[in-house]
Structures are given as structure tokens and as C-alpha cells.
Amino acid sequence: ETGVTQTPRHLVMGMTNKKSLKCEQHLGHNAMYWYKQSAKKPLELMFVYSLEERVENNSVPSRFSPECPNSSHLFLHLHTLQPEDSALYLCASSQEVGIYEQYFGPGTRLTVT
Amino acid sequence: AQSVSQHNHHVILSEAASLELGCNYSYGGTVNLFWYVQYPGQHLQLLLKYFSGDPLVKGIKGFEAEFIKSKFSFNLRKPSVQWSDTAEYFCAVNASGTYKYIFGTGTRLKVLA
């Protein structure tokens, strides 16, 4: 399989649950990203990883915890979320950070009840 | 704070009409600029990008964009739209040398056959 894949595609969780979102890229890229897309708001960059090292944390609450065990995989661990965290979470990858095109996955639609 | 403005949120055109979508950003330094498109049911994908050189850049499917530094703008154009151009279009800015990517809120384009 090629491109960027994300699982699960849909997730409903309670505020006390712990869950994880998974992203996998098969493109040999060195940079990976997590974005949040809420209705009528711009895509918000959450985290950037370059060569498995977190290089950007865009003031994201600690209830979101990223993990990048290798250059192909990126996780977003979720715990004690709030209803306002309901959104589409997109993963992307690029050859390197900066001028390179980002390749996006299909997203995980998260609903917090 | 850096920001990207896309003033047209919804645009409806007839086939063969000309298209221009506005994008303005606020950042005084060197930038890398992108237009992404999301067709119905598909992932975000790159239309075109600018990082240096000729300020008029050409992308896929007949799209082009012009970087006007003095106006902090990167407007997207197409001389004659097709029904298949129906999609949501996002402008994005990366401040050169940083890991920050700022997206606009997007413009939904509907082309009537």
C-alpha cells in the first residue's frame, strides 16, 4: 500500500477514555505531522516530527501526546479529552520539513462524548 | 501572529468561467507558499507551490498562482474552470527556516455544469 494511512477512520470516545490514533506512511519521508481540522476553522498544526524527533509542539494541551517510534509511524495518544476536541485529525508526511509537499492521510473523525 | 486569510469562503461558477481565489498572509520574512485542494471524498493534495524564482507558478490541472511580495498575496487562478474542479481549496504558508505551517480556512468552489 502506498501513501499515508490512518486508523481508525472514525472514533467515538468518552471523556475518561484513553485511545490512540495511528498514522503510517509508505513514502520514505523523514517528516511527519499531526493537524486538527475543526468546522469553519483553519487546519491547525499540532506537532511536527523530523527524523523521529519532535521539532514543533504548537501549544497543544497535554491531553494529546504524540509518539514517533520510527520514521514510518506516528501516533497520537488521547486521554481525558473534552467535547471541544471533537474534530478531524489529519496526519501528513513530507520528504523533509520546509519547502516540500505534504502528503495527507484521510483523517480520523473523532467524537468526544 | 502569523495568519493566512482566504476571503472567499464559498464560490459558485459556471463551467468555462475564470477563477481567482484570494490568499493573503501576514509575515514579514521569507515564506514558502502552497495551494492544496481537497476533492470530494479525497485527501488533501498539492496543487502548486512557490519557494523561490519566478513568482508565477504553474500547477496541475491548469492552475497557476502569482506571488506578489509587496501585497503579501498568493492568489490562485484558472482561466476556464471545469465541473471536476469542484473542491475545497486551501492556501498555506511556511515561514522559511521554521517548522510552522499556517493554513487558511479554505474556499469551497462549486462549478455548475
PDB file of N, CA and C in Angstrom, chain A residues 1 10 15 17-18 23-24 29 40-41 47 52 54 59 67 74 76 80 87 91 101 104 106-107 110 113:
ATOM      1  N   GLU A   1       0.847  -1.196   0.000  1.00  0.00           N
ATOM      2  CA  GLU A   1       0.000   0.000   0.000  1.00  0.00           C
ATOM      3  C   GLU A   1       0.883   1.246   0.000  1.00  0.00           C
ATOM      4  N   HIS A  10     -12.901   6.432  12.101  1.00  0.00           N
ATOM      5  CA  HIS A  10     -13.889   7.079  12.972  1.00  0.00           C
ATOM      6  C   HIS A  10     -13.661   6.571  14.387  1.00  0.00           C
ATOM      7  N   MET A  15     -15.066  11.040  27.766  1.00  0.00           N
ATOM      8  CA  MET A  15     -14.047  11.959  28.281  1.00  0.00           C
ATOM      9  C   MET A  15     -13.039  11.273  29.185  1.00  0.00           C
ATOM     10  N   ASN A  17     -11.941   8.116  28.629  1.00  0.00           N
ATOM     11  CA  ASN A  17     -11.261   7.043  27.889  1.00  0.00           C
ATOM     12  C   ASN A  17      -9.832   7.412  27.524  1.00  0.00           C
ATOM     13  N   LYS A  18      -9.063   6.376  27.197  1.00  0.00           N
ATOM     14  CA  LYS A  18      -7.746   6.564  26.586  1.00  0.00           C
ATOM     15  C   LYS A  18      -7.757   5.822  25.253  1.00  0.00           C
ATOM     16  N   CYS A  23      -0.915   6.591  12.465  1.00  0.00           N
ATOM     17  CA  CYS A  23      -0.616   7.064  11.115  1.00  0.00           C
ATOM     18  C   CYS A  23       0.591   6.291  10.600  1.00  0.00           C
ATOM     19  N   GLU A  24       0.525   5.906   9.344  1.00  0.00           N
ATOM     20  CA  GLU A  24       1.645   5.179   8.729  1.00  0.00           C
ATOM     21  C   GLU A  24       1.886   5.741   7.337  1.00  0.00           C
ATOM     22  N   HIS A  29       9.465   9.132   3.760  1.00  0.00           N
ATOM     23  CA  HIS A  29       9.644  10.517   4.186  1.00  0.00           C
ATOM     24  C   HIS A  29      10.280  10.609   5.566  1.00  0.00           C
ATOM     25  N   LYS A  40     -15.232  25.125  10.198  1.00  0.00           N
ATOM     26  CA  LYS A  40     -15.127  26.567   9.994  1.00  0.00           C
ATOM     27  C   LYS A  40     -13.874  27.181  10.616  1.00  0.00           C
ATOM     28  N   LYS A  41     -12.864  26.366  10.881  1.00  0.00           N
ATOM     29  CA  LYS A  41     -11.593  26.876  11.401  1.00  0.00           C
ATOM     30  C   LYS A  41     -10.476  26.396  10.490  1.00  0.00           C
ATOM     31  N   PHE A  47       1.666  19.009  15.849  1.00  0.00           N
ATOM     32  CA  PHE A  47       3.018  18.510  16.110  1.00  0.00           C
ATOM     33  C   PHE A  47       3.748  18.267  14.794  1.00  0.00           C
ATOM     34  N   GLU A  52      12.153  11.439  13.450  1.00  0.00           N
ATOM     35  CA  GLU A  52      11.656  10.851  14.704  1.00  0.00           C
ATOM     36  C   GLU A  52      11.849  11.756  15.922  1.00  0.00           C
ATOM     37  N   ARG A  54      10.682  15.254  17.815  1.00  0.00           N
ATOM     38  CA  ARG A  54       9.659  16.284  17.796  1.00  0.00           C
ATOM     39  C   ARG A  54      10.310  17.652  17.685  1.00  0.00           C
ATOM     40  N   SER A  59       1.680  24.522  21.048  1.00  0.00           N
ATOM     41  CA  SER A  59       0.848  24.870  22.210  1.00  0.00           C
ATOM     42  C   SER A  59      -0.348  23.942  22.343  1.00  0.00           C
ATOM     43  N   GLU A  67       3.658  10.312  19.564  1.00  0.00           N
ATOM     44  CA  GLU A  67       4.778   9.364  19.657  1.00  0.00           C
ATOM     45  C   GLU A  67       5.204   9.001  18.246  1.00  0.00           C
ATOM     46  N   LEU A  74       3.481   7.214  13.208  1.00  0.00           N
ATOM     47  CA  LEU A  74       3.217   8.337  14.104  1.00  0.00           C
ATOM     48  C   LEU A  74       1.921   8.034  14.842  1.00  0.00           C
ATOM     49  N   LEU A  76      -0.939   9.364  17.950  1.00  0.00           N
ATOM     50  CA  LEU A  76      -1.438  10.446  18.796  1.00  0.00           C
ATOM     51  C   LEU A  76      -2.247   9.795  19.905  1.00  0.00           C
ATOM     52  N   THR A  80      -8.445  11.778  28.580  1.00  0.00           N
ATOM     53  CA  THR A  80      -9.274  12.799  29.247  1.00  0.00           C
ATOM     54  C   THR A  80      -9.563  13.972  28.333  1.00  0.00           C
ATOM     55  N   ALA A  87     -13.146  16.576  16.332  1.00  0.00           N
ATOM     56  CA  ALA A  87     -12.642  17.178  15.091  1.00  0.00           C
ATOM     57  C   ALA A  87     -12.143  16.073  14.178  1.00  0.00           C
ATOM     58  N   CYS A  91      -3.120  13.351   9.527  1.00  0.00           N
ATOM     59  CA  CYS A  91      -1.693  13.083   9.554  1.00  0.00           C
ATOM     60  C   CYS A  91      -1.127  13.413   8.176  1.00  0.00           C
ATOM     61  N   GLU A 101       6.394  19.259  -0.444  1.00  0.00           N
ATOM     62  CA  GLU A 101       4.963  18.960  -0.454  1.00  0.00           C
ATOM     63  C   GLU A 101       4.602  18.014   0.684  1.00  0.00           C
ATOM     64  N   PHE A 104      -1.117  14.014   2.657  1.00  0.00           N
ATOM     65  CA  PHE A 104      -2.069  13.864   3.750  1.00  0.00           C
ATOM     66  C   PHE A 104      -2.758  12.508   3.732  1.00  0.00           C
ATOM     67  N   PRO A 106      -6.281  10.273   5.133  1.00  0.00           N
ATOM     68  CA  PRO A 106      -7.719  10.538   5.050  1.00  0.00           C
ATOM     69  C   PRO A 106      -8.302  11.129   6.317  1.00  0.00           C
ATOM     70  N   GLY A 107      -7.571  11.026   7.424  1.00  0.00           N
ATOM     71  CA  GLY A 107      -8.050  11.594   8.671  1.00  0.00           C
ATOM     72  C   GLY A 107      -8.803  10.601   9.542  1.00  0.00           C
ATOM     73  N   LEU A 110     -12.958  12.173  15.011  1.00  0.00           N
ATOM     74  CA  LEU A 110     -13.054  11.913  16.446  1.00  0.00           C
ATOM     75  C   LEU A 110     -14.250  12.640  17.041  1.00  0.00           C
ATOM     76  N   THR A 113     -17.637  12.306  23.639  1.00  0.00           N
ATOM     77  CA  THR A 113     -18.974  12.428  24.238  1.00  0.00           C
ATOM     78  C   THR A 113     -18.879  12.634  25.739  1.00  0.00           C
TER      79      THR A 113
END
